[in-house]
mmCIF file of C-alpha atoms in Angstrom:
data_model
loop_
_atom_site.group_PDB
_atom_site.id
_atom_site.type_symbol
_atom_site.label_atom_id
_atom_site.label_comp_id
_atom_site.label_asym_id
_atom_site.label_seq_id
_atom_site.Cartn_x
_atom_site.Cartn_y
_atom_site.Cartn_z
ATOM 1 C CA UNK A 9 4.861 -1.087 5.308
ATOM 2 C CA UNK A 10 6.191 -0.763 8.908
ATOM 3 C CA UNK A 11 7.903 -3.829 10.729
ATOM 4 C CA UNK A 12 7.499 -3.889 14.188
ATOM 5 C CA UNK A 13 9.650 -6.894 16.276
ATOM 6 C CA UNK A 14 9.058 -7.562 19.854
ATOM 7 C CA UNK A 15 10.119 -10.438 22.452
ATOM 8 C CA UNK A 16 8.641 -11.040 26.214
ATOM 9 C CA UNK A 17 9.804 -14.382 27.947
ATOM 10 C CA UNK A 18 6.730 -15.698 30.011
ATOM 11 C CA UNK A 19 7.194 -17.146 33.179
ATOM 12 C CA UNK A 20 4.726 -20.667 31.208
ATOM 13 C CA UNK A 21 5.937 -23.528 30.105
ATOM 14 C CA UNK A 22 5.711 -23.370 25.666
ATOM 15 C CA UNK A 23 2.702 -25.411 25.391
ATOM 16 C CA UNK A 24 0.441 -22.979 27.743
ATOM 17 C CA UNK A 25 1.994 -19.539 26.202
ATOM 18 C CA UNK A 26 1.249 -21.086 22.430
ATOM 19 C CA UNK A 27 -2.278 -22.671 23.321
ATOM 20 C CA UNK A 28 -3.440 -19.319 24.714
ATOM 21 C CA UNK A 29 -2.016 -17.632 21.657
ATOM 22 C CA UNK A 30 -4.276 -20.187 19.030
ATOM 23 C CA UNK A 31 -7.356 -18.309 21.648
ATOM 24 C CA UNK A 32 -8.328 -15.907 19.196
ATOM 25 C CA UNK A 33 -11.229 -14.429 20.311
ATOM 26 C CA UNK A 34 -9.505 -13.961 24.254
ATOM 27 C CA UNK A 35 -7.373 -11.219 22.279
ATOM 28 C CA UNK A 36 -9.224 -8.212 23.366
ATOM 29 C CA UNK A 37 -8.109 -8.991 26.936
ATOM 30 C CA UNK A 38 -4.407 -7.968 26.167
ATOM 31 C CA UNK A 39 -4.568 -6.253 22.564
ATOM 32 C CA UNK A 40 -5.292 -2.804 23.081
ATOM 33 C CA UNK A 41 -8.080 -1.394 20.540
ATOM 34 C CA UNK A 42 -9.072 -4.566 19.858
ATOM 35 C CA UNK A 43 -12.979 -4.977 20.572
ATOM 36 C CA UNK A 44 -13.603 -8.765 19.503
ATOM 37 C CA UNK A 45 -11.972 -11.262 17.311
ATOM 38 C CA UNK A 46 -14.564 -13.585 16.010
ATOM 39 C CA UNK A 47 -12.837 -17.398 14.795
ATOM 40 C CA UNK A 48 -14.881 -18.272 11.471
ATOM 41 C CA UNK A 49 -12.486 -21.191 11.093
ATOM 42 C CA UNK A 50 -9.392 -22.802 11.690
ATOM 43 C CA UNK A 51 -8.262 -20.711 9.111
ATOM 44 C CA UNK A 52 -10.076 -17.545 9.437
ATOM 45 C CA UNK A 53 -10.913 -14.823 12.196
ATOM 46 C CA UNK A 54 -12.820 -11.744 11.492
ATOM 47 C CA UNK A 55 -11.594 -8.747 13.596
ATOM 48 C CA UNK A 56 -12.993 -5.371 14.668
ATOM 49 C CA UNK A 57 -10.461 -2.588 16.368
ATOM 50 C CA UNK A 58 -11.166 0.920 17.604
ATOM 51 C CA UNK A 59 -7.665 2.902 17.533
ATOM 52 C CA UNK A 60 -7.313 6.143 17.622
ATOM 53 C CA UNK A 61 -11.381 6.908 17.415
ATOM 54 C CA UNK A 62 -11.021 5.103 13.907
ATOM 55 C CA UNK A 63 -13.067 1.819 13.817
ATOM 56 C CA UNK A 64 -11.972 -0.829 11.359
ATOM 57 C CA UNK A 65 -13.274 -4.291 10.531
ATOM 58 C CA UNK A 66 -10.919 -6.841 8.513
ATOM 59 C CA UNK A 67 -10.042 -10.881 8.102
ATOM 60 C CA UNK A 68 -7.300 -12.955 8.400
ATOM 61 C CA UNK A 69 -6.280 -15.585 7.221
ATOM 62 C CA UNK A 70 -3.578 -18.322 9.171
ATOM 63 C CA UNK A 71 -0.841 -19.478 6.524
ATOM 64 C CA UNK A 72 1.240 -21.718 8.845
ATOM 65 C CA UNK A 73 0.714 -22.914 12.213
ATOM 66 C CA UNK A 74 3.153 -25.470 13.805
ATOM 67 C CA UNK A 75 2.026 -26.049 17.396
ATOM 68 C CA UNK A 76 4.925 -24.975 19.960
ATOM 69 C CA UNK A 77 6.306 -23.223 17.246
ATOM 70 C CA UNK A 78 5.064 -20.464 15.289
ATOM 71 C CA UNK A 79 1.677 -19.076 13.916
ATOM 72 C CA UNK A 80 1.637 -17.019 10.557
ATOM 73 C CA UNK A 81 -1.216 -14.954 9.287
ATOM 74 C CA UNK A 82 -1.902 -12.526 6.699
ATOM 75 C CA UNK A 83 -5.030 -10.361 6.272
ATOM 76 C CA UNK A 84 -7.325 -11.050 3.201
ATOM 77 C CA UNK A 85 -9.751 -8.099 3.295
ATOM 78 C CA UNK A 86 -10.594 -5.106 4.781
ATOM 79 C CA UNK A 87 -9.266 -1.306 5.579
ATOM 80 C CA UNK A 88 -6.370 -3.040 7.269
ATOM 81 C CA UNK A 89 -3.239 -4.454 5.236
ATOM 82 C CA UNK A 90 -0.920 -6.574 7.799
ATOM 83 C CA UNK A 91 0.862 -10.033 8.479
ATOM 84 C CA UNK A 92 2.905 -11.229 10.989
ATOM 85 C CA UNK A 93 4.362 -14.251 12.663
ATOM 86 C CA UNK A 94 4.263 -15.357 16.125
ATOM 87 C CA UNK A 95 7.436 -17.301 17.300
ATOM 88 C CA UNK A 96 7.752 -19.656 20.341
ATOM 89 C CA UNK A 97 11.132 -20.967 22.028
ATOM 90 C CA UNK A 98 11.293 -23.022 24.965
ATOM 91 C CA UNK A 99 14.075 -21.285 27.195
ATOM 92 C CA UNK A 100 13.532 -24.038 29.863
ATOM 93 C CA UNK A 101 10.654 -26.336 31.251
ATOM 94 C CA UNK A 102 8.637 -22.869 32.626
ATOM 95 C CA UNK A 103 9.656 -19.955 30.412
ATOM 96 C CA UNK A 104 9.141 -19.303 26.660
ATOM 97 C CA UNK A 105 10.399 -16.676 24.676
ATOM 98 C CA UNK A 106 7.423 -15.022 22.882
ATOM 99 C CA UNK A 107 8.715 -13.103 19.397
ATOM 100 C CA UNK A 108 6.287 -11.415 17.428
ATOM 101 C CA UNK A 109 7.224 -10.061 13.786
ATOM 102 C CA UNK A 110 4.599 -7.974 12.277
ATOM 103 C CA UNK A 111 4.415 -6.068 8.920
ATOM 104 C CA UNK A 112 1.531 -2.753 8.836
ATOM 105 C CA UNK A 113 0.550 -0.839 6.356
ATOM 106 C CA UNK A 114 -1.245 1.974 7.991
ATOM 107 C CA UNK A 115 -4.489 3.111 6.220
ATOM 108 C CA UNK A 116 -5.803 6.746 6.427
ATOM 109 C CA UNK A 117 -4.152 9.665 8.025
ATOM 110 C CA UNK A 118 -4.681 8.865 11.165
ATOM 111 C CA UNK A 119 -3.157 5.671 10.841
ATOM 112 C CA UNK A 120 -0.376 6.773 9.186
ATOM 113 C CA UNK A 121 0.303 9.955 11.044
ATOM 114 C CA UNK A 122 0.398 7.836 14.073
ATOM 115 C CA UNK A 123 2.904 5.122 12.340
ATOM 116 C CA UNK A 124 4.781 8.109 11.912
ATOM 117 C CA UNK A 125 5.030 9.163 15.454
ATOM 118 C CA UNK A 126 6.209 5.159 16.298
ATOM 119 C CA UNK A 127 2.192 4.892 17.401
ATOM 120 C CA UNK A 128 1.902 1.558 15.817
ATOM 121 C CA UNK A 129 5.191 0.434 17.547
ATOM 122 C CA UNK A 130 4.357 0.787 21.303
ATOM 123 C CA UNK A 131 0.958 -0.408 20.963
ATOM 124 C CA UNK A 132 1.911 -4.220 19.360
ATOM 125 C CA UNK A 133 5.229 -4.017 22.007
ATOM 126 C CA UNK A 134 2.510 -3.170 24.394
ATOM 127 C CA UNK A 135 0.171 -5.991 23.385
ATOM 128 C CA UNK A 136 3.618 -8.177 24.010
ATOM 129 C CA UNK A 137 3.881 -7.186 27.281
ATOM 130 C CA UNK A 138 0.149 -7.251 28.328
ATOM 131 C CA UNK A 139 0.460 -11.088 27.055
ATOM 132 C CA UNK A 140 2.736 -11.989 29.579
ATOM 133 C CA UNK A 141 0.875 -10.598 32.350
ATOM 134 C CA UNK A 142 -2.226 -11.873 30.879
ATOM 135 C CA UNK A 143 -0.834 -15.540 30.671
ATOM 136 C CA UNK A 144 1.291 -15.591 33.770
ATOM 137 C CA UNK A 145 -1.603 -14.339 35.701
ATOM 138 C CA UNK A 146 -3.792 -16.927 34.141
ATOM 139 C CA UNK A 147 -1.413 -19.466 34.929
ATOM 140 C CA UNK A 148 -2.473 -21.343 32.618
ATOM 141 C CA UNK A 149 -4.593 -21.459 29.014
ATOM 142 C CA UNK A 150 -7.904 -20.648 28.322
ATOM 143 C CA UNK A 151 -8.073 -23.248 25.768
ATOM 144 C CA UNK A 152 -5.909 -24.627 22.902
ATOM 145 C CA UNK A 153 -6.074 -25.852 19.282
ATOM 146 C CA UNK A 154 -2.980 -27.652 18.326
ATOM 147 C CA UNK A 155 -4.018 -28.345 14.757
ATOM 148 C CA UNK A 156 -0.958 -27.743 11.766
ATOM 149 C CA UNK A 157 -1.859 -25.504 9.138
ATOM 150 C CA UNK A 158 0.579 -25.795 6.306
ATOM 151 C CA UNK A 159 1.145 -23.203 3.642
ATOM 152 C CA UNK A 160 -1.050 -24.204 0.725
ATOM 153 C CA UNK A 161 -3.705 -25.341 2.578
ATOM 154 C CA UNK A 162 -4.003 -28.071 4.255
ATOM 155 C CA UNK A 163 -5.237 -28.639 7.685
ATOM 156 C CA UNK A 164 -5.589 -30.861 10.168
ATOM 157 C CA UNK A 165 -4.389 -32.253 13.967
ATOM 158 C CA UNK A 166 -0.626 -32.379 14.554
ATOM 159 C CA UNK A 167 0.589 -36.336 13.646
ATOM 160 C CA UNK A 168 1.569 -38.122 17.013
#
């Protein structure tokens, strides 16, 4: 498996950067090669990419989601073998620092010629960076589920 780490601090306050993160299906607007992202659940999204002239459908599954503070997924079937956690930090009442930590484990030649070649690297720090434009451009979220997801399984909105 690869690891690829990347930070961006967005010019959003931490609630806006993490709601539009929970907006699975708006991921094809910054993820390159992603075509759609379809949310079966609060658990589960079902995902179809394009990289590389390779097409590849697969499903995730969320492990642990804190709102404001981190998403953690996992995939549970498909061509595609990944997971990966999303970090937030509030740097101040308008900026956030974004850190993603993703592990890959390319399938096929082409995926893993290209992994070899750092392929898989600039595209997810790419994805970072078209994030930040996407959400400081925005200004604001699309939408937002602030529901905790707790390893194990259980699910449900945040206590106030």
């Amino acid at each position: 498996m690869s690891t690829v780490k990347e930070t961006v601090e967005v010019d959003v306050p931490i609630n806006t950067a993490y709601n539009q993160w929970t907006q699975f299906e708006e991921f094809p607007n910054f993820m390159e090669g992603v075509e759609e992202v379809r949310q079966l659940d609060d658990r589960h999204n079902h995902w179809t990419t394009k990289v590389a002239g390779v097409r590849r459908e697969f499903d995730t599954e969320i492990v642990d989601q804190l709102p404001d503070e981190r998403v953690t997924w996992r995939t549970t079937s498909g061509d595609t073998h990944q997971k990966g956690t999303v970090r937030f930090q509030r740097l101040d009442d308008t900026h956030t620092r974004v850190e993603l930590v993703m592990e890959v484990e390319p399938s096929g030649a082409v995926e893993k010629a290209g992994d070899m070649l750092g392929t898989i690297d600039r595209q997810i720090k790419g994805d970072m960076r078209r994030f930040k434009q996407y959400i400081e451009k925005r200004g604001g979220e699309s939408g937002a589920w602030r529901g905790r997801i707790q390893p194990g399984g259980d699910t449900g909105p945040t206590p106030l």
